[in-house]
Short mmCIF file of C-alpha atoms in Angstrom, two decimals:
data_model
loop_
_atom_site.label_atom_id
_atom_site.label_comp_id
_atom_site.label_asym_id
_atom_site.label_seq_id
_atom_site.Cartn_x
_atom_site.Cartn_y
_atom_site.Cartn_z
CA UNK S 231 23.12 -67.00 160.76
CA UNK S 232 22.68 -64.69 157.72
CA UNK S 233 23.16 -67.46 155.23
CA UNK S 234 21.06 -70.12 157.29
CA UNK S 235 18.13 -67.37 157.33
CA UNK S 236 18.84 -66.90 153.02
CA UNK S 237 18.94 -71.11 153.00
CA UNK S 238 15.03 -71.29 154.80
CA UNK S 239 14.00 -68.69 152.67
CA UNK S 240 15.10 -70.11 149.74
CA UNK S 241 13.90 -73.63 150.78
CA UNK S 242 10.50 -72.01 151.59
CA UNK S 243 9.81 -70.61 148.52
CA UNK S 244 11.00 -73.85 146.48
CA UNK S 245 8.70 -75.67 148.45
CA UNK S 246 5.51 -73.16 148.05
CA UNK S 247 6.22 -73.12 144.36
CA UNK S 248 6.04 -76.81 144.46
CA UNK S 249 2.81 -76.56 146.45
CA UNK S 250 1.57 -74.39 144.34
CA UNK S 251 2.44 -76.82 140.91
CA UNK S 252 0.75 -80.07 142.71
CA UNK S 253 -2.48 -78.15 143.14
CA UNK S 254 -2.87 -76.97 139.71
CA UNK S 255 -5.10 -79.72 137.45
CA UNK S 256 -3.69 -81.42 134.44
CA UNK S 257 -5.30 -82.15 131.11
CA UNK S 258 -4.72 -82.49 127.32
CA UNK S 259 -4.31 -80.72 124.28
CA UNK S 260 -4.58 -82.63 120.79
CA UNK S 261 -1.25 -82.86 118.96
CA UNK S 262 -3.03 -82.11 115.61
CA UNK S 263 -6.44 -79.98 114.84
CA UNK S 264 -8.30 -80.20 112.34
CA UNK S 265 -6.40 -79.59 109.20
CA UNK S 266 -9.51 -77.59 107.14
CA UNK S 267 -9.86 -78.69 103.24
CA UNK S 268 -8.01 -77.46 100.04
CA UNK S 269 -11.48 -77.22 98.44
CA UNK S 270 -14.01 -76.26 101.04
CA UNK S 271 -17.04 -76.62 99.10
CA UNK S 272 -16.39 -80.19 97.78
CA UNK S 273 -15.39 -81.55 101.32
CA UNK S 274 -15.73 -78.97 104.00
CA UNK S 275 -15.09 -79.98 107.63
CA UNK S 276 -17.23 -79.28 110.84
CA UNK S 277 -17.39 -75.75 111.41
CA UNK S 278 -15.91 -75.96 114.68
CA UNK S 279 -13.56 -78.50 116.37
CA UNK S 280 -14.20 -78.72 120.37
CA UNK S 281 -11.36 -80.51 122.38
CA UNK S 282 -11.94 -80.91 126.54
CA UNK S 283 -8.55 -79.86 128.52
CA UNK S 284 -10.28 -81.30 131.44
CA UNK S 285 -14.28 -81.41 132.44
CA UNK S 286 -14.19 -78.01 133.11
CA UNK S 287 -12.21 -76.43 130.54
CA UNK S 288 -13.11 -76.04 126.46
CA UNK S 289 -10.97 -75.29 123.49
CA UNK S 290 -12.68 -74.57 120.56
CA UNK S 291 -11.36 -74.17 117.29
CA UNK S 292 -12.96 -72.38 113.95
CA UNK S 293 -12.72 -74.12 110.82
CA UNK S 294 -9.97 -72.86 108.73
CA UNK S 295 -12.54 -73.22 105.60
CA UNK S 296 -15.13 -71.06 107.52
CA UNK S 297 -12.33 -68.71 108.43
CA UNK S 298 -8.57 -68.50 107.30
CA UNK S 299 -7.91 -67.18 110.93
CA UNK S 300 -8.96 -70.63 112.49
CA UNK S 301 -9.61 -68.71 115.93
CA UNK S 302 -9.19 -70.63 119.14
CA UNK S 303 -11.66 -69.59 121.88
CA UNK S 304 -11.72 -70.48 125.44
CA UNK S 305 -14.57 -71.54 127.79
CA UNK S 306 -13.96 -71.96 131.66
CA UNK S 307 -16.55 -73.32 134.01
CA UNK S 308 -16.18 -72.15 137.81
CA UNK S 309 -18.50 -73.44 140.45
CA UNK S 310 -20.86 -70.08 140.44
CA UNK S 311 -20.09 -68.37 137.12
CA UNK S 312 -18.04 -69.39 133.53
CA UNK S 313 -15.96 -67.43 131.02
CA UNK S 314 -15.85 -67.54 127.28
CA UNK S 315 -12.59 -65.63 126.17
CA UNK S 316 -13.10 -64.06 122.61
CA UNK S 317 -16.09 -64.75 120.31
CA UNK S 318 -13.99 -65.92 117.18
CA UNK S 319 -14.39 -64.19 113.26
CA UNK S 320 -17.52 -65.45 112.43
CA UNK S 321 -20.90 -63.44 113.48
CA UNK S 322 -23.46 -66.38 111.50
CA UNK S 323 -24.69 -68.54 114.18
CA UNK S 324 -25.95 -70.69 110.89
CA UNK S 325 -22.55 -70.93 109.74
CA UNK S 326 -20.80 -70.93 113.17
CA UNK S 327 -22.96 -71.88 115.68
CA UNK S 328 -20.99 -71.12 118.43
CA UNK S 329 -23.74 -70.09 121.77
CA UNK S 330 -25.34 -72.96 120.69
CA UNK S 331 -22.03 -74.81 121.27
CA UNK S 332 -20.96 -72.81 124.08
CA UNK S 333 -24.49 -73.56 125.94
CA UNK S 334 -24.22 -77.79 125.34
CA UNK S 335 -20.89 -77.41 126.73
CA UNK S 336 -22.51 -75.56 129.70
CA UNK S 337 -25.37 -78.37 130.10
CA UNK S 338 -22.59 -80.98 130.21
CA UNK S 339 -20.85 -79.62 132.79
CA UNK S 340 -23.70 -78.65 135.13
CA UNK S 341 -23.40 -74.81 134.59
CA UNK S 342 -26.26 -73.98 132.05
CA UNK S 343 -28.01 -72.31 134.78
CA UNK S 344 -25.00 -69.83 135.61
CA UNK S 345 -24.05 -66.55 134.98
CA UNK S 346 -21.93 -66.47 131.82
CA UNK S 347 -19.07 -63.62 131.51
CA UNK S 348 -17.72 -63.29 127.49
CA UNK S 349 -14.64 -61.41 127.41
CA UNK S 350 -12.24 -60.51 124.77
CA UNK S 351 -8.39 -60.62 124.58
CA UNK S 352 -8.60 -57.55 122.27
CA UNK S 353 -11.32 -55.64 119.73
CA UNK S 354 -9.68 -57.10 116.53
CA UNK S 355 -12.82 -58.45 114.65
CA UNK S 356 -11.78 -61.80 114.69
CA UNK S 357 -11.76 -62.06 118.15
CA UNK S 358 -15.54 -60.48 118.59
CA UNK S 359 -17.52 -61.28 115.65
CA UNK S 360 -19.56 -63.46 117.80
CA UNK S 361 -20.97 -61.30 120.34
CA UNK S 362 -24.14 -60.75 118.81
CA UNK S 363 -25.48 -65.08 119.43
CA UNK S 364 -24.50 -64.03 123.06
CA UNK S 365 -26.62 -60.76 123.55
CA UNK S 366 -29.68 -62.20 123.59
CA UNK S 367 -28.73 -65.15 126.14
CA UNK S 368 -29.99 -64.20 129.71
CA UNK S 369 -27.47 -65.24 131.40
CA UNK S 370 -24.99 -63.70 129.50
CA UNK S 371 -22.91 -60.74 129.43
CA UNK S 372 -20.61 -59.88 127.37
CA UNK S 373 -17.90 -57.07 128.44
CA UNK S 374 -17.27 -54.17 125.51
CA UNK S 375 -14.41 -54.14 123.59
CA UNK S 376 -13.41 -50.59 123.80
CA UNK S 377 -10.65 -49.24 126.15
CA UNK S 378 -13.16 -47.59 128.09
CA UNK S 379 -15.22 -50.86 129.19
CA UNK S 380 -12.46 -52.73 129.53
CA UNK S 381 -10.44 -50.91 132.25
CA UNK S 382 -13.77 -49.81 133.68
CA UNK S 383 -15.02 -54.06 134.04
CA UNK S 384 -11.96 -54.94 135.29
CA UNK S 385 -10.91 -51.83 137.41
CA UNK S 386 -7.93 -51.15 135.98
CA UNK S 387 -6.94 -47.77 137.72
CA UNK S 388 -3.85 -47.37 135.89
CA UNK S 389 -3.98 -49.43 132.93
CA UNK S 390 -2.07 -50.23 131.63
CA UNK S 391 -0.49 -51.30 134.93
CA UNK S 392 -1.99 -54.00 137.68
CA UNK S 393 -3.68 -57.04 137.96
CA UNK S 394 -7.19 -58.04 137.66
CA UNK S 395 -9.04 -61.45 138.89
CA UNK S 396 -12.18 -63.04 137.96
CA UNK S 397 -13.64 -65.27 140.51
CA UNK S 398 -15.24 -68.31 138.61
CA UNK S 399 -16.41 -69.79 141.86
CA UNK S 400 -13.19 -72.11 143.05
CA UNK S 401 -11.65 -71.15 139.74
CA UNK S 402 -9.58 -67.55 139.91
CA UNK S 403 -8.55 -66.12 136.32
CA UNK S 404 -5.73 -63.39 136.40
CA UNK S 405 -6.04 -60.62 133.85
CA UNK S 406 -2.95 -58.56 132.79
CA UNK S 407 -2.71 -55.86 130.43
CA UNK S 408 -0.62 -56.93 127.23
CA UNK S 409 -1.03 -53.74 124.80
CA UNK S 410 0.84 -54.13 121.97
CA UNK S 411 -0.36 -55.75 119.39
CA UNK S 412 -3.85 -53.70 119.98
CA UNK S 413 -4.40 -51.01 122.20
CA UNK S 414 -7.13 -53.01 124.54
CA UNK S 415 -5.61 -56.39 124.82
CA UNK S 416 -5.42 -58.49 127.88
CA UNK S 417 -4.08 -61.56 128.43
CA UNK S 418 -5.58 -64.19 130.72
CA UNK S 419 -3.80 -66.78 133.86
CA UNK S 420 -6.32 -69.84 134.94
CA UNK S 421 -4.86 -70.58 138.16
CA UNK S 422 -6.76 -73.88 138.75
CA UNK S 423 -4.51 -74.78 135.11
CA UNK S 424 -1.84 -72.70 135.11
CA UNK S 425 -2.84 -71.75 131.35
CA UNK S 426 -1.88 -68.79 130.16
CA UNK S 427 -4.36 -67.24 127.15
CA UNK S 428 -2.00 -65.39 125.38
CA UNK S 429 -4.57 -63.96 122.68
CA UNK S 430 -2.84 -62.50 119.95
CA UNK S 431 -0.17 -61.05 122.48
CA UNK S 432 2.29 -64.30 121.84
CA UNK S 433 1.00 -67.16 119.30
CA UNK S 434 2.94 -69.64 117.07
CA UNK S 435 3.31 -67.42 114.14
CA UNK S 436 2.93 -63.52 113.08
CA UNK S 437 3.21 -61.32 116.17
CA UNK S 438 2.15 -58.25 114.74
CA UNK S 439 3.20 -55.63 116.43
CA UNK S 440 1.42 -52.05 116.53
CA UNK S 441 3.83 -50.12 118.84
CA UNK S 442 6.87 -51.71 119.59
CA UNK S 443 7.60 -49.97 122.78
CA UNK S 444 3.92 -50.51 124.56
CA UNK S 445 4.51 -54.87 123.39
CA UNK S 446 7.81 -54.48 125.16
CA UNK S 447 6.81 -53.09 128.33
CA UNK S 448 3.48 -55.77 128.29
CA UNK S 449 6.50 -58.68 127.68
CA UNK S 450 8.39 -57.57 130.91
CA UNK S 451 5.27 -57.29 132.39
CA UNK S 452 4.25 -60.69 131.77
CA UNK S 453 7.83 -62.22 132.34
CA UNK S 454 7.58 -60.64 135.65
CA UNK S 455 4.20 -62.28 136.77
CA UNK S 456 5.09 -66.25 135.17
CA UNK S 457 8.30 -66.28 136.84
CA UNK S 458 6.39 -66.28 140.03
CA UNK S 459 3.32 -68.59 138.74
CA UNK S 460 3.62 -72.25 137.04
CA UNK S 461 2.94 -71.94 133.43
CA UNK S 462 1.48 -75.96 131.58
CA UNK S 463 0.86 -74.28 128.42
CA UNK S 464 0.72 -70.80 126.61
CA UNK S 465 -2.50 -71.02 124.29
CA UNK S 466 -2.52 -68.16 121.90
CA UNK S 467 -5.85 -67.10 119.00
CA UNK S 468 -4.07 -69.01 115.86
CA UNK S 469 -2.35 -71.22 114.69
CA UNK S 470 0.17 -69.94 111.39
CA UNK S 471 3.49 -72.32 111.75
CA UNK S 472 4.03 -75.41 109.84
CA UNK S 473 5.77 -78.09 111.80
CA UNK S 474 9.13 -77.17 110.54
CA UNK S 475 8.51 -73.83 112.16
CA UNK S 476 7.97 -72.09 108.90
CA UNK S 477 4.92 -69.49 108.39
CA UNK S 478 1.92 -70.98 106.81
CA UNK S 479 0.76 -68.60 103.65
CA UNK S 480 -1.28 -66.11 104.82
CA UNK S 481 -5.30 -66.69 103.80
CA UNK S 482 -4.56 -70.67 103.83
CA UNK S 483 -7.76 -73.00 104.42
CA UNK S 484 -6.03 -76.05 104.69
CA UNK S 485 -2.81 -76.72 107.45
CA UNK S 486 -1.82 -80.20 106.72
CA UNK S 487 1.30 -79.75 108.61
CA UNK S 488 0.05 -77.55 111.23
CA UNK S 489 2.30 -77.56 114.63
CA UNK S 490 0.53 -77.84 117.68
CA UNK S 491 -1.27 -74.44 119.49
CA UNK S 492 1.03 -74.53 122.58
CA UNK S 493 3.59 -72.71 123.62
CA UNK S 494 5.91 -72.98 126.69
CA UNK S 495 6.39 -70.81 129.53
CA UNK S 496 10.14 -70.22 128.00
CA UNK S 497 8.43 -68.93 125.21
CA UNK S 498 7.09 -66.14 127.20
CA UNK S 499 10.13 -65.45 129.17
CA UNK S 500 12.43 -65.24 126.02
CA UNK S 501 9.63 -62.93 124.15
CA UNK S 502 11.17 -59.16 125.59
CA UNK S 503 14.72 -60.28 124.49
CA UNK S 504 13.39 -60.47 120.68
CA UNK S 505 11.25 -57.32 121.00
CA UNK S 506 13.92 -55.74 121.81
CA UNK S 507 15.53 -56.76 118.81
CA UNK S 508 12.77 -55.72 116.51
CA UNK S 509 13.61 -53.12 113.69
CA UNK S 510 9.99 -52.08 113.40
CA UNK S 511 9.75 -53.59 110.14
CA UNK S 512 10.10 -57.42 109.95
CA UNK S 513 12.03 -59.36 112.25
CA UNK S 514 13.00 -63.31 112.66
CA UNK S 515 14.43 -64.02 116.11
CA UNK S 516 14.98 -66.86 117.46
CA UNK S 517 11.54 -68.94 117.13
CA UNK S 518 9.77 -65.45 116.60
CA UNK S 519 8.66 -63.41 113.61
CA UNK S 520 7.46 -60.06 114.46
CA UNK S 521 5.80 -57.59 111.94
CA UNK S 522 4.48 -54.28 111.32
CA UNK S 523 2.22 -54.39 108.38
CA UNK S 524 1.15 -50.95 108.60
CA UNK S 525 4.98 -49.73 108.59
CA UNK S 526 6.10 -52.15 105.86
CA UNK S 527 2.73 -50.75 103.69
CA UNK S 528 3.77 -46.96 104.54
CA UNK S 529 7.33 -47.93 103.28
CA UNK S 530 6.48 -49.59 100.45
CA UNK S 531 4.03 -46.54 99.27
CA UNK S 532 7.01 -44.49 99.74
CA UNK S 533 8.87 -46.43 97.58
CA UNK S 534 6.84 -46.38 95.14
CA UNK S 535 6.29 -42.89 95.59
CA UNK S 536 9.73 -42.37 95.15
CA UNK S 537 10.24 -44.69 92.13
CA UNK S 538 7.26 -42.79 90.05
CA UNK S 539 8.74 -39.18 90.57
CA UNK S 540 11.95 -40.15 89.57
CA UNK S 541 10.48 -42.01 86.33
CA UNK S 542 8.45 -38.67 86.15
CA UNK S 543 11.56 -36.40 86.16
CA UNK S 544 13.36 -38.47 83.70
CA UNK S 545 10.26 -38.68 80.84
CA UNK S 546 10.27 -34.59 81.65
CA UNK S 547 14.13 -34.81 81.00
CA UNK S 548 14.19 -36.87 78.11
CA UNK S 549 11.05 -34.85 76.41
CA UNK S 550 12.89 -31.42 76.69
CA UNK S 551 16.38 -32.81 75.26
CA UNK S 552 14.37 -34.12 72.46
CA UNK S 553 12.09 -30.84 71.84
CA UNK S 554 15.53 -29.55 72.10
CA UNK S 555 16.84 -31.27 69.43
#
């Protein structure tokens, strides 16, 4: 009877998980973006690439020659409200004119009339720089950066544990706290999609790390809640891997053999098993490379450091045994 009761269960929860897959919408991602220019000012490209996933969800990209970060941001259109996730690294709306942009998108989709909620994955610049073209829009809001607003929007009681949801109108967005790579970050779940927008959290290329324990706990945490929801694609804020799987040079404006933004739900589930692995220096694991640029400057400065004192004590060294003499 035991194991009969075990079989249903199982059985029921196979077949809610498949339920749960067939209701989710499909789309497409491109399997190249736009590559950006070795010289930018003799043929620079459009300053930002938009792609439709599906009517109601945007990717936009930022032109690598109007920003070596090449920031994706993410615009989702619900039936009463929409979302644009991060503001990219470029504040110009002359140079980047991205609420212009966000608001044709809108006008195509039948939602230029609804509220519009801007959120960030995290307060790096590059992910905010934006804001401003959005401030003035009066439909628009746009949640702070700091810790502060962002447990206070969401309600995160004990950040950085919990769940939060945005209700889009027929469209529900699950936020979960990924500290980590930044103090504030969040990563985002589109239900209707099953996207995950990973941020700077998990991209293909650096994962810089910031404190190694906190981006452990946020991996487990994450594991935890996509073993239980359908994952189509992990879409992260860059792009920095060659097809090969090698890093692209840091500061590049041109990606001619750029591998495509997503990654898999795998991806995510194999993530705590290489930080657990990291040295908190530099570490290559499996498909990752994880880095802590502030620890690997510290240690070289020590070095250094080190190197000039002992060059110091042996000029003082050599100086005596020659007055000596």
């Amino acid at each position: 009877m035991k194991n009969l009761l075990l079989g249903l269960a199982i059985a029921f929860a196979a077949a809610m998980a498949c339920d749960v897959q067939a209701t989710t919408t499909s789309g497409s991602l491109p399997a190249q973006w736009n590559e950006g220019a070795q010289d930018c000012e003799k043929d620079p490209p459009p300053a930002m690439q938009v792609h439709a996933y599906d009517p109601h969800t945007f990717v936009l990209r930022e032109s690598l020659c109007a920003t070596f970060e090449g920031n994706f941001i993410y615009l989702l259109v619900g039936s009463s409200k929409s979302v644009l996730i991060d503001t990219g690294d470029v504040a110009d709306p002359e140079q980047m004119p991205l609420a212009h942009t966000v608001m044709d998108l809108l006008a195509t989709a039948g939602a230029a009339d609804r509220p519009l909620l801007v959120v960030h994955t995290h307060r790096h610049q590059d992910h905010r720089a934006g804001d401003g073209q959005f401030e003035g829009l009066p439909q628009a809001t746009v949640v702070g950066y700091d810790l502060a607003s962002v447990k206070q929007y969401f309600g995160f009681a004990a950040w950085p544990n919990g769940l939060a949801q945005l209700d889009l109108g027929d469209r529900i967005v699950d936020v979960i706290p990924t500290p980590g790579h930044e103090e504030t970050h969040v990563s985002l779940y589109d239900r209707n999609t099953a996207l995950f927008f990973s941020g700077d959290f998990m991209l293909p290329g650096r994962l810089i790390v910031g404190d190694a324990a906190v981006a452990l706990a946020s991996a487990k945490r994450v594991a935890t809640f996509v073993r239980d929801h359908p994952v189509s694609h992990v879409l992260g804020g860059h792009i920095e891997q060659a097809q090969t799987g090698e890093l692209l040079p840091s500061g590049s404006t041109h990606h001619p053999d750029e591998r495509p933004l997503q990654m898999s739900q795998a991806d995510l589930l194999a993530l705590p098993a290489a930080l657990e692995r990291f040295n908190g220096f530099y570490t290559q694991h499996d498909q990752f490379t994880l880095i802590n640029p502030r620890r690997i400057l510290i240690a070289a400065a020590i070095a250094v450091i080190v190197v000039l004192s002992l060059s110091a004590a042996w000029l003082v060294r050599y100086r005596r045994r020659r007055t000596g003499r």
